[in-house]
Short mmCIF file of C-alpha atoms in Angstrom, two decimals:
data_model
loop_
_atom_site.label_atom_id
_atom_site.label_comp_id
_atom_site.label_asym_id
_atom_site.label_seq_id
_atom_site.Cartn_x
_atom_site.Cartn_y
_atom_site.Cartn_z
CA UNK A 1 0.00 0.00 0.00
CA UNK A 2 1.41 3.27 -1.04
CA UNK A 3 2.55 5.82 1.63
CA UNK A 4 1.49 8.75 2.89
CA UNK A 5 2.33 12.31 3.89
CA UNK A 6 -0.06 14.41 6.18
CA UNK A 7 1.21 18.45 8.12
CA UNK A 8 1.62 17.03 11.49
CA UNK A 9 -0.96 19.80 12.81
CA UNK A 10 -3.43 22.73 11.62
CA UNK A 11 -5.92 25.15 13.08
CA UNK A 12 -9.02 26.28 11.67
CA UNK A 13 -11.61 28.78 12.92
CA UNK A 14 -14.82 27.58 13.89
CA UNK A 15 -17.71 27.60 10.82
CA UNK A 16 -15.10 28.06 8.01
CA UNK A 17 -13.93 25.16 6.16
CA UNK A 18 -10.97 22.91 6.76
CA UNK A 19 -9.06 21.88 4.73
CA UNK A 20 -6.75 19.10 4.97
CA UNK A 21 -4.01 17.87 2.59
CA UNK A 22 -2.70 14.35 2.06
CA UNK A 23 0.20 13.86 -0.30
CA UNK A 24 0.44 10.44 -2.06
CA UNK A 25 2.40 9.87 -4.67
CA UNK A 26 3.03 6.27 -5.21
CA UNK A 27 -0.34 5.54 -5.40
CA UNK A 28 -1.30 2.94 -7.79
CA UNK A 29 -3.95 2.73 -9.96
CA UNK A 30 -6.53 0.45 -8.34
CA UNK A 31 -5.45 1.94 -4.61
CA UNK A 32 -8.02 3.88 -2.81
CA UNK A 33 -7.78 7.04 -0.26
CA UNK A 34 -9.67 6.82 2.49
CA UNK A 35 -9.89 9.35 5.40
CA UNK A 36 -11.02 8.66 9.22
CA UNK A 37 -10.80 10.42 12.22
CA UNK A 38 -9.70 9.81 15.55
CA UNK A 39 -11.54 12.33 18.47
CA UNK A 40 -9.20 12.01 21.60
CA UNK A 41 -9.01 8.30 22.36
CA UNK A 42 -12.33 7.39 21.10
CA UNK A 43 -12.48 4.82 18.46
CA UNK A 44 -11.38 5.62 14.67
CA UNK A 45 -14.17 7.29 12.18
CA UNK A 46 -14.71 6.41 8.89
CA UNK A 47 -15.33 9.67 7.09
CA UNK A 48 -14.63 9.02 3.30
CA UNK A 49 -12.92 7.74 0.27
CA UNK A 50 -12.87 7.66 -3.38
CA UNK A 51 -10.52 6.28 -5.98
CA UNK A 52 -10.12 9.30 -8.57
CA UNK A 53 -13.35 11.31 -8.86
CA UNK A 54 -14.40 13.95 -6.12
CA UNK A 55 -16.86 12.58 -3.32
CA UNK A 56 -19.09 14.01 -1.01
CA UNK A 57 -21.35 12.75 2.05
CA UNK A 58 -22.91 14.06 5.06
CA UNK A 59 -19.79 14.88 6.78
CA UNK A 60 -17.14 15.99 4.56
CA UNK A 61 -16.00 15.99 0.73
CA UNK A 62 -12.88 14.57 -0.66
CA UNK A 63 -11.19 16.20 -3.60
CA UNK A 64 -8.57 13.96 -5.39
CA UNK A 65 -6.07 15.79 -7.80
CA UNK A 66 -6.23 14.35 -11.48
CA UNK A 67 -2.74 12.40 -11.35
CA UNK A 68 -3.96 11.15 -8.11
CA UNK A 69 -0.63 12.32 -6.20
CA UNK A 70 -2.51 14.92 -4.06
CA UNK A 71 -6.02 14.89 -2.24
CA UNK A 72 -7.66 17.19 0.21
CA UNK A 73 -10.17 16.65 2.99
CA UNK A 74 -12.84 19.31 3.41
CA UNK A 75 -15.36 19.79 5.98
CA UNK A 76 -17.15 22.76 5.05
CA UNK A 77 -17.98 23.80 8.20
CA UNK A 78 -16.01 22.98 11.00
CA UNK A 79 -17.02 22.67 14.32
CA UNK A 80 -15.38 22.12 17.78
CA UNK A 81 -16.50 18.77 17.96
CA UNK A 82 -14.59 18.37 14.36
CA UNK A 83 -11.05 18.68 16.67
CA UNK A 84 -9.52 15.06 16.08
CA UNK A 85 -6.71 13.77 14.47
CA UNK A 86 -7.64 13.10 10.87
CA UNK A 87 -5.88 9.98 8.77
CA UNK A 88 -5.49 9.92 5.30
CA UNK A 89 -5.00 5.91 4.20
CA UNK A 90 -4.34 4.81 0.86
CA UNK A 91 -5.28 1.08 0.33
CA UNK A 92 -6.77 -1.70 -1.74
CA UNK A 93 -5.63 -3.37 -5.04
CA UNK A 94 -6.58 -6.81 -5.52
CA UNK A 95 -3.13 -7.63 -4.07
CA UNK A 96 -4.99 -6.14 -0.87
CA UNK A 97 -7.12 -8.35 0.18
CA UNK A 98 -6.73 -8.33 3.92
CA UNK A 99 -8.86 -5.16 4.46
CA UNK A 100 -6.10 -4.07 6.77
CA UNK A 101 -5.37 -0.39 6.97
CA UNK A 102 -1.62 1.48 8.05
CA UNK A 103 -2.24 4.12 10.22
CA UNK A 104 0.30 6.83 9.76
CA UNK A 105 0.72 10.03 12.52
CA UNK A 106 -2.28 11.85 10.87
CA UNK A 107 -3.22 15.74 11.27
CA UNK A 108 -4.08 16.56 14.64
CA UNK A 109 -6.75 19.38 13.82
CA UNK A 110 -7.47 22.04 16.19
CA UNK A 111 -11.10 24.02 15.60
CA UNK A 112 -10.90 27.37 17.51
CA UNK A 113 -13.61 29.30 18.36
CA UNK B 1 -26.21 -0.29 21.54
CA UNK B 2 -23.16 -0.06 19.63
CA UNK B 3 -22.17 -1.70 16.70
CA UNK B 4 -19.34 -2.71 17.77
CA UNK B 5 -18.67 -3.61 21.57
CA UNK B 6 -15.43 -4.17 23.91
CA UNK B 7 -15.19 -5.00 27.10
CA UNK B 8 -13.71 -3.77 29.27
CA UNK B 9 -13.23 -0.73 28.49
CA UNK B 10 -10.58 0.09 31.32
CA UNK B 11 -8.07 -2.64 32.77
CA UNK B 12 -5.13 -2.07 35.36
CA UNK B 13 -2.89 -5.21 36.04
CA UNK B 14 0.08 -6.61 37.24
CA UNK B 15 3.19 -8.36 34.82
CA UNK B 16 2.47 -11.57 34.28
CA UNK B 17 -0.90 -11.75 34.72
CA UNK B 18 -3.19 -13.00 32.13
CA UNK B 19 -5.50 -10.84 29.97
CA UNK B 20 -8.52 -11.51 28.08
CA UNK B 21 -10.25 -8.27 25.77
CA UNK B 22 -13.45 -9.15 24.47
CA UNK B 23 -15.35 -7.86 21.14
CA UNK B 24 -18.60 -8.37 19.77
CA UNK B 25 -20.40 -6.71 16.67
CA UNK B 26 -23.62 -6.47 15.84
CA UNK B 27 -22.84 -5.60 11.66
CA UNK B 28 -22.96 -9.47 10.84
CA UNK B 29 -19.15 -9.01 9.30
CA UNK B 30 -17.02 -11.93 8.98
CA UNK B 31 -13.78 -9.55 9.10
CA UNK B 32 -12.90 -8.57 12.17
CA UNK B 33 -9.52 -6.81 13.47
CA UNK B 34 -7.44 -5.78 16.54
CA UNK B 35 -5.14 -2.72 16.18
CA UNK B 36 -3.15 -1.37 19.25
CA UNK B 37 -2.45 2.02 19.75
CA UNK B 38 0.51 3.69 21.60
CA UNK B 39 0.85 7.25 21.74
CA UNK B 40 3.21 8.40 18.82
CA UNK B 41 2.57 5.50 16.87
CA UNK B 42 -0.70 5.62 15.18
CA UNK B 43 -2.56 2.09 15.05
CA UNK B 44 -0.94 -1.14 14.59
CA UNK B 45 -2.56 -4.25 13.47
CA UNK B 46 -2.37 -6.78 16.27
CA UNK B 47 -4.53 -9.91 14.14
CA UNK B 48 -6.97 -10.34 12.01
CA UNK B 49 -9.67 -12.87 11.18
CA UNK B 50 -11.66 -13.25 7.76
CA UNK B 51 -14.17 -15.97 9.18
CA UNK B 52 -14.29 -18.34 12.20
CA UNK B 53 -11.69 -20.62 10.81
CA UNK B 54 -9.73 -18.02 9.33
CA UNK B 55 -7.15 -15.95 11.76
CA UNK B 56 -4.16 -14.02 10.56
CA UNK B 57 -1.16 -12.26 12.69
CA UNK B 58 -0.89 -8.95 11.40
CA UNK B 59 2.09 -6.86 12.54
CA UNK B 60 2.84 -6.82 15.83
CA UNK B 61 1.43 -10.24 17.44
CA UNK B 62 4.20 -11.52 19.43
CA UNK B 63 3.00 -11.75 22.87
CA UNK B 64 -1.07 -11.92 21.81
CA UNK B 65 -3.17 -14.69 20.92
CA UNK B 66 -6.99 -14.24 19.39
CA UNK B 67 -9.89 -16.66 19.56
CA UNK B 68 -13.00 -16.24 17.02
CA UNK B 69 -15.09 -18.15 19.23
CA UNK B 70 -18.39 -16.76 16.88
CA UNK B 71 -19.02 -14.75 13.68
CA UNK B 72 -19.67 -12.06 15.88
CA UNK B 73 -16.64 -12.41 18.87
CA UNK B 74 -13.21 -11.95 18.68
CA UNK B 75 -11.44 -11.83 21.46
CA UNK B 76 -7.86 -10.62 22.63
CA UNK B 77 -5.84 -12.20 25.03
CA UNK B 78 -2.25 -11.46 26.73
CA UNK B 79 -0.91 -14.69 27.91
CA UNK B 80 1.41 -13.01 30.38
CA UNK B 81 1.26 -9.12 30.08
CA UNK B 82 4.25 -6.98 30.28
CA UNK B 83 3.97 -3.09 31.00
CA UNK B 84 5.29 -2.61 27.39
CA UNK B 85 2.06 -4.14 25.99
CA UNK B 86 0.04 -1.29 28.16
CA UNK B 87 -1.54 0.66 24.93
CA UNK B 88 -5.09 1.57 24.15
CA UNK B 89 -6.61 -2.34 22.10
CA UNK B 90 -9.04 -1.62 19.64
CA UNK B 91 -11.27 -3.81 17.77
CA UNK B 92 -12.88 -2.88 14.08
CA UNK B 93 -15.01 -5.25 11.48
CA UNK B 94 -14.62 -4.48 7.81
CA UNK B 95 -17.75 -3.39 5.72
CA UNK B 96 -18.09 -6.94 2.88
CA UNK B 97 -17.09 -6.20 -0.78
CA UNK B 98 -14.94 -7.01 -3.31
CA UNK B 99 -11.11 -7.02 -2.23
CA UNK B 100 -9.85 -3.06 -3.92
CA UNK B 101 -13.78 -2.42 -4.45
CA UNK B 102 -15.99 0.57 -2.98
CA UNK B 103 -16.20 -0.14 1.23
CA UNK B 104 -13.66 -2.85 0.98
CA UNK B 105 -11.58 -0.74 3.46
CA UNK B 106 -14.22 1.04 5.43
CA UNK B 107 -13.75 -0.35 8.75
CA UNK B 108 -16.15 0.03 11.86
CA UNK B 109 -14.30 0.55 15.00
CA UNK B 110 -14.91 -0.02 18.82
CA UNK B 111 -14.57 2.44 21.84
CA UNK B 112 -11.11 0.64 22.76
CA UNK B 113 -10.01 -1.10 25.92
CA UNK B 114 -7.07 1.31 27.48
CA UNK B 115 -5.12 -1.83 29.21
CA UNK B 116 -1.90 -0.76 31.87
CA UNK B 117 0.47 -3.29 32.93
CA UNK B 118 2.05 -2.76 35.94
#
C-alpha cells in the first residue's frame, strides 16, 4: 500500500472550512484514499474515500487531484467537535485483500472558536 | 447499543498476569480486526480474522493470541502481560465487498479497551 504524507498539525476557525491535505504519490492505480478520524481516544471514524473522482457525504468531501498524487479533505464547516486527528490511508488493489489499513501520525486538527 | 462492543473498556494489572479483551459486533461481518495504539505510533494491526476458521497475525502479534469463538466475537488475550504491551486495544469489522472495491476498506471501529500493565 502506497505511503502517505499528512502536516503534522493545523488550526481552523470555527464555521469556516478545513481543509486538509494528504500527499500520495506512489499511489497505484486500483489503490483507494480513504480518510477517518480519531476524536481524543475514542475509536477511529470512517469519514470518506474515493478512488479518482471527487466525493461528497454528510460529513465531509474529498477532492482527489487528477494524477492522483494529491487529495484534500474538506469539511465545510467545522465545528469544535470536528477537533480530532484526521488519517489519510491509501489502500486496496486486488493484491490487498486483507482489508487491513496502516495508520500513519495523521493531522491533529485544532477548531478554535 | 453499539455496533461494535469491547469490554472492558478500562483494565489495570500486574506483569504476568493474564488478559482476556473481548469484542462483539452487531454488523454481521465476517472480518474482524485488533489494532493497538501507543501514543506516537498511530494504530498497529495486532490480528486479524476473515471468518471463524480463518485468523491471521498482522504486525505486531508476538506476545497476543486471538480466539474467534463466533461470527460475531473476537477476542484478545495477553498470555502473560508486560507493562510494554500497556496501549489503548481496539477492535474494528470491515464493511463486505470485493477485495480493492468501494467499502472494501471502510472499517467500523470499537470504543477501545485502554489496558496498563504494571
Amino acid at each position: 500500500d502506497a505511503k502517505t504524507t499528512q502536516p503534522p498539525s493545523m488550526d481552523c476557525a470555527e464555521g469556516r472550512a478545513a481543509n486538509l491535505p494528504c500527499n500520495h504519490s506512489t499511489i497505484s492505480g486500483n489503490e483507494y484514499v480513504y480518510w477517518y478520524r480519531q476524536i481524543h481516544s475514542q475509536g477511529p471514524q470512517y469519514i470518506i474515500h474515493g478512488l479518482k473522482n471527487n466525493e461528497t457525504n454528510e460529513m465531509a468531501s474529498l477532492i482527489i487531484t487528477e494524477d492522483r498524487k494529491s487529495s484534500t479533505l474538506i469539511l465545510p464547516h467545522a465545528t469544535l467537535r470536528d477537533t480530532a486527528v484526521y488519517y489519510c490511508i491509501v489502500s486496496g488493489g486486488l493484491s490487498s485483500n486483507t482489508g487491513k489499513l496502516i495508520f500513519g501520525q495523521g493531522t491533529t486538527l485544532q477548531v478554535k472558536p | 447499543d453499539a455496533d461494535v462492543t469491547q469490554t472492558p473498556r478500562n483494565r489495570i494489572t500486574k506483569t504476568g498476569k493474564r488478559i482476556m479483551l473481548e469484542c462483539s459486533q452487531t454488523k454481521g461481518h465476517d472480518r474482524m480486526y485488533w489494532y493497538r495504539q501507543d501514543p506516537g505510533l498511530g494504530l498497529r494491526l495486532i490480528y486479524y480474522s476473515f471468518d471463524v476458521k480463518d485468523i491471521n497475525k498482522g504486525e505486531i502479534s508476538d506476545g497476543y493470541s486471538v480466539s474467534r469463538q463466533a461470527q460475531a466475537k473476537f477476542s484478545l488475550s495477553l498470555e502473560s502481560a508486560i507493562p510494554n504491551q500497556t496501549a489503548l486495544y481496539f477492535c474494528a469489522t470491515r464493511t463486505p465487498g470485493l477485495a480493492g472495491g468501494p467499502g472494501a476498506n471502510v472499517l467500523t471501529f470499537g470504543a477501545g479497551s485502554r489496558l496498563t500493565v504494571l
